Short mmCIF file of N, CA and C in Angstrom, two decimals:
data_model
loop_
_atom_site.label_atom_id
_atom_site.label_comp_id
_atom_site.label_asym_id
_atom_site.label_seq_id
_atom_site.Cartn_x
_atom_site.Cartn_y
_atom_site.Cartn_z
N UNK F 1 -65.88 359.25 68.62
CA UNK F 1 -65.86 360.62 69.11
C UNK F 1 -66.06 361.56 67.92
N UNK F 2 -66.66 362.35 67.83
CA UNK F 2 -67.15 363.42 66.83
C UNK F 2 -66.23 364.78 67.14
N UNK F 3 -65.88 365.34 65.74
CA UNK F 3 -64.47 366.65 65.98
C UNK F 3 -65.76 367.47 65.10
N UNK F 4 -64.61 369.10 65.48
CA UNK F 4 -65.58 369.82 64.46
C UNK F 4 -64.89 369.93 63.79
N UNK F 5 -64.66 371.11 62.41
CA UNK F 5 -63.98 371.09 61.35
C UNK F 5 -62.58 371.14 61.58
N UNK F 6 -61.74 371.30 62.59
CA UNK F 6 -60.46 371.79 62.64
C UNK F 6 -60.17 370.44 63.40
N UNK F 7 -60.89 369.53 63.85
CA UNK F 7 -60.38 368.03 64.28
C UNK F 7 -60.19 367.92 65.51
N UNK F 8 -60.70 369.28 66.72
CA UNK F 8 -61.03 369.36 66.97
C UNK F 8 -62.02 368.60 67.92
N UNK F 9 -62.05 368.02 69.52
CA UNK F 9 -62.94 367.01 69.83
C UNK F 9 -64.18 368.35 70.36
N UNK F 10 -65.34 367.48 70.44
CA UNK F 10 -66.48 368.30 70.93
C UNK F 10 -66.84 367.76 71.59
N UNK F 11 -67.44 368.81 72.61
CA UNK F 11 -68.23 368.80 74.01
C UNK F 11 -69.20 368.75 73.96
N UNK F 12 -69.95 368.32 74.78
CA UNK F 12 -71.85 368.82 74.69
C UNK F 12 -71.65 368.31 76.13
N UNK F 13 -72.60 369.61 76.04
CA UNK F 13 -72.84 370.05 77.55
C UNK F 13 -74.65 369.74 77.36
N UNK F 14 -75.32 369.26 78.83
CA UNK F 14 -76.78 369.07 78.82
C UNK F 14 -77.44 369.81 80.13
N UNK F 15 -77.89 370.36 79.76
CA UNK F 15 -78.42 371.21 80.86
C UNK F 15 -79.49 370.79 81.94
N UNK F 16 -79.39 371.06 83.30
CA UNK F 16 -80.04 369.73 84.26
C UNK F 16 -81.10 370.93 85.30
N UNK F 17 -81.59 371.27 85.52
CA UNK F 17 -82.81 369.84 84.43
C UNK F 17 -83.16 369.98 83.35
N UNK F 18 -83.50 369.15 82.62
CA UNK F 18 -83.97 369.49 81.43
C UNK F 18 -85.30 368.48 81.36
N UNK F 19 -86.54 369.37 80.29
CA UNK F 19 -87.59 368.92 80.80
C UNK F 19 -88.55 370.22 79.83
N UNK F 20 -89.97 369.88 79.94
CA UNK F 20 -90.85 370.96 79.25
C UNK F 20 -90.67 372.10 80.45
N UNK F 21 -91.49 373.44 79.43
CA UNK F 21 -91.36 374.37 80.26
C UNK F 21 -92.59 374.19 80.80
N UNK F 22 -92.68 375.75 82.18
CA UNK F 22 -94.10 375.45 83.14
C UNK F 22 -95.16 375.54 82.51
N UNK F 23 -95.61 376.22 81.60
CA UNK F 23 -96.41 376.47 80.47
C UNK F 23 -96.66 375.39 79.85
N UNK F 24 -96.18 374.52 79.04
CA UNK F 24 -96.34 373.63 78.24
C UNK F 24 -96.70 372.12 79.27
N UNK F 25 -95.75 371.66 80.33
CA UNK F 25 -96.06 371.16 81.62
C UNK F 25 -97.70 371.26 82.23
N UNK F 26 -98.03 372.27 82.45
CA UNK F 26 -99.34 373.17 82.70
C UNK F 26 -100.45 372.66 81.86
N UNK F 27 -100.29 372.77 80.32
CA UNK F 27 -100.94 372.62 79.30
C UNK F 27 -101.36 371.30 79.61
N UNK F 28 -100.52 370.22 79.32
CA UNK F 28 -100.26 368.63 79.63
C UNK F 28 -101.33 367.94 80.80
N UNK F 29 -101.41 369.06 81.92
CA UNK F 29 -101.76 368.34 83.10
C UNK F 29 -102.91 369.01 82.82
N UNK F 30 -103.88 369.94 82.30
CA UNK F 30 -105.39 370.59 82.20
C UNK F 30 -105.67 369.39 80.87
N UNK F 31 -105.12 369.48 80.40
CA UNK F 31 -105.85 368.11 78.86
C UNK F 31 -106.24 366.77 79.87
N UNK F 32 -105.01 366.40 80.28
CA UNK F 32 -105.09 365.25 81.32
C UNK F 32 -106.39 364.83 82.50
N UNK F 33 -106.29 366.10 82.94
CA UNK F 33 -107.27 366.17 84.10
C UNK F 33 -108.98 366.30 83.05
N UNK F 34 -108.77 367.32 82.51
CA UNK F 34 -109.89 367.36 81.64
C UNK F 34 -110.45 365.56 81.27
N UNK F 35 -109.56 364.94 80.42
CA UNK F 35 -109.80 363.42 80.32
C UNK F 35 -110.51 363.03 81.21
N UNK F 36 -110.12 363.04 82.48
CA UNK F 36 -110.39 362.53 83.69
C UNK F 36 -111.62 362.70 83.97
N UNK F 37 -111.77 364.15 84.11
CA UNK F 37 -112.97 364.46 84.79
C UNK F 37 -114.37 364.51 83.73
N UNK F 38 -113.92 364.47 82.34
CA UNK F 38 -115.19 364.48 81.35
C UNK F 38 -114.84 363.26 80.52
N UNK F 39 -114.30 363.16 80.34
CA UNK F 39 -113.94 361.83 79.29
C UNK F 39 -113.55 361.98 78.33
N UNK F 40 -113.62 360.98 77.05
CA UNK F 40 -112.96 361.34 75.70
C UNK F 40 -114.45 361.51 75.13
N UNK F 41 -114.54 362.50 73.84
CA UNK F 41 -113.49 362.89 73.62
C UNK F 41 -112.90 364.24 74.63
N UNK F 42 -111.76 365.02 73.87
CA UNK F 42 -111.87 366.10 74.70
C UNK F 42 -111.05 366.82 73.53
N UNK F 43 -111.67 368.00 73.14
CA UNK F 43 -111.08 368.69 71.77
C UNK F 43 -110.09 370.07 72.04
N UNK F 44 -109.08 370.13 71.79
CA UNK F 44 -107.86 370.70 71.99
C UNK F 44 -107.84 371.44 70.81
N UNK F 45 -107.50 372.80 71.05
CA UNK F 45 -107.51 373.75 69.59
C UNK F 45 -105.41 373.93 69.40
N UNK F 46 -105.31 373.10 68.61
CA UNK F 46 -103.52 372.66 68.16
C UNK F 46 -102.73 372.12 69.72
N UNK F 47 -102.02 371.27 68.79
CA UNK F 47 -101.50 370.46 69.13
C UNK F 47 -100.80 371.27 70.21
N UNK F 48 -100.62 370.95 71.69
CA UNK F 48 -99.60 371.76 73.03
C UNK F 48 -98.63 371.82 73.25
N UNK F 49 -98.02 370.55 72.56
CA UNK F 49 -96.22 370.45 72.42
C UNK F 49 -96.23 370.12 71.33
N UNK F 50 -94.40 370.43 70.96
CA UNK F 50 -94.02 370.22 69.99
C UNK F 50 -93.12 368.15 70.11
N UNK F 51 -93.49 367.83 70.66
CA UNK F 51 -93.51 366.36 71.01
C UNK F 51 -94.31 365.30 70.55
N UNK F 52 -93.76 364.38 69.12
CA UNK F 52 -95.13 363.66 68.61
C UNK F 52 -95.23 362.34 69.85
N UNK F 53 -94.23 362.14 70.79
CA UNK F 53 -94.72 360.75 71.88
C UNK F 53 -95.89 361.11 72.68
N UNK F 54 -95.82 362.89 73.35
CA UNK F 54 -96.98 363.41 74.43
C UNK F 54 -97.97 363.94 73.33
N UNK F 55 -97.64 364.19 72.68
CA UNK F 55 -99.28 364.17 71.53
C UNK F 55 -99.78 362.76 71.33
N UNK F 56 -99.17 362.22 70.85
CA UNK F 56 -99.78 360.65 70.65
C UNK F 56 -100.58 360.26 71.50
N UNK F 57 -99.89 360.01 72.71
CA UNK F 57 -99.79 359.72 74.34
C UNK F 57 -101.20 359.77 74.30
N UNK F 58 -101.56 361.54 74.94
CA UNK F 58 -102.64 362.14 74.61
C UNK F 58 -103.74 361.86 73.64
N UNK F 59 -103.79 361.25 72.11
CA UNK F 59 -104.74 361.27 71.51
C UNK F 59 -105.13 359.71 71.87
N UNK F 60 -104.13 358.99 72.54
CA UNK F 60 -104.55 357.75 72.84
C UNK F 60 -105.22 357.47 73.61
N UNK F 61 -105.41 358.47 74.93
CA UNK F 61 -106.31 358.56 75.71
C UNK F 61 -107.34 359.41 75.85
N UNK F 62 -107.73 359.82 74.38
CA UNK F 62 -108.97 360.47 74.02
C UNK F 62 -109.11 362.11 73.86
N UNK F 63 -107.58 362.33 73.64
CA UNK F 63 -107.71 364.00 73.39
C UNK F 63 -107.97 364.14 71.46
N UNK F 64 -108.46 365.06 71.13
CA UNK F 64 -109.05 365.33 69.64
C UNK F 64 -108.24 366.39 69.47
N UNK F 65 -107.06 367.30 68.73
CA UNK F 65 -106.36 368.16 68.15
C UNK F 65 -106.65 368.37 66.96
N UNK F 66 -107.56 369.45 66.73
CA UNK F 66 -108.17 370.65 65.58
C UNK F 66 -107.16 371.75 65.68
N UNK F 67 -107.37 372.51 64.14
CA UNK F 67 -106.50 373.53 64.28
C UNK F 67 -107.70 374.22 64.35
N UNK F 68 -108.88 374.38 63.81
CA UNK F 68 -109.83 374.88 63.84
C UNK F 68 -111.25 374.48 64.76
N UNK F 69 -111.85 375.78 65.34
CA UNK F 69 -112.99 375.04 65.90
C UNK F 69 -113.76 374.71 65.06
N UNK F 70 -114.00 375.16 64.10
CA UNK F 70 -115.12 374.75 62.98
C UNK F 70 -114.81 373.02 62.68
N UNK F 71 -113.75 372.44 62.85
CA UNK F 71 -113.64 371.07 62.48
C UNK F 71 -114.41 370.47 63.52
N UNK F 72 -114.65 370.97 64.83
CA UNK F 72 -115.45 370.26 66.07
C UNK F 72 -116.68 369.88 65.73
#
């Protein structure tokens, strides 16, 4: 069990649901579909989440993440 400085036990509370927001959710499913409907590659200007598993995920199934278009 973990205390805070005064010894103290601590709580953690998790908030339900928890999950990306609609925006970032949103983002996820237009890269996705994009895949789908054109193929790889498919070039994404920065990375959409801050998540390296759904970035990965994503470059594994043919998404390209530039910070720049000039790298395209």
């Amino acid at each position: 069990m973990n205390t805070n400085s005064a010894g103290a036990p601590l709580n953690l509370v998790l908030a339900s649901p928890r999950g990306f927001c609609a925006g970032v959710d949103r983002a996820i499913t237009i890269v996705e579909k994009a895949l789908e409907m054109y193929g790889a590659p498919i070039y994404v200007q920065h990375e959409i989440v801050h998540n390296k598993h759904v970035v990965q995920r994503l470059r594994n199934e043919g998404a390209v993440f530039v910070e720049n278009i000039d790298e395209i």
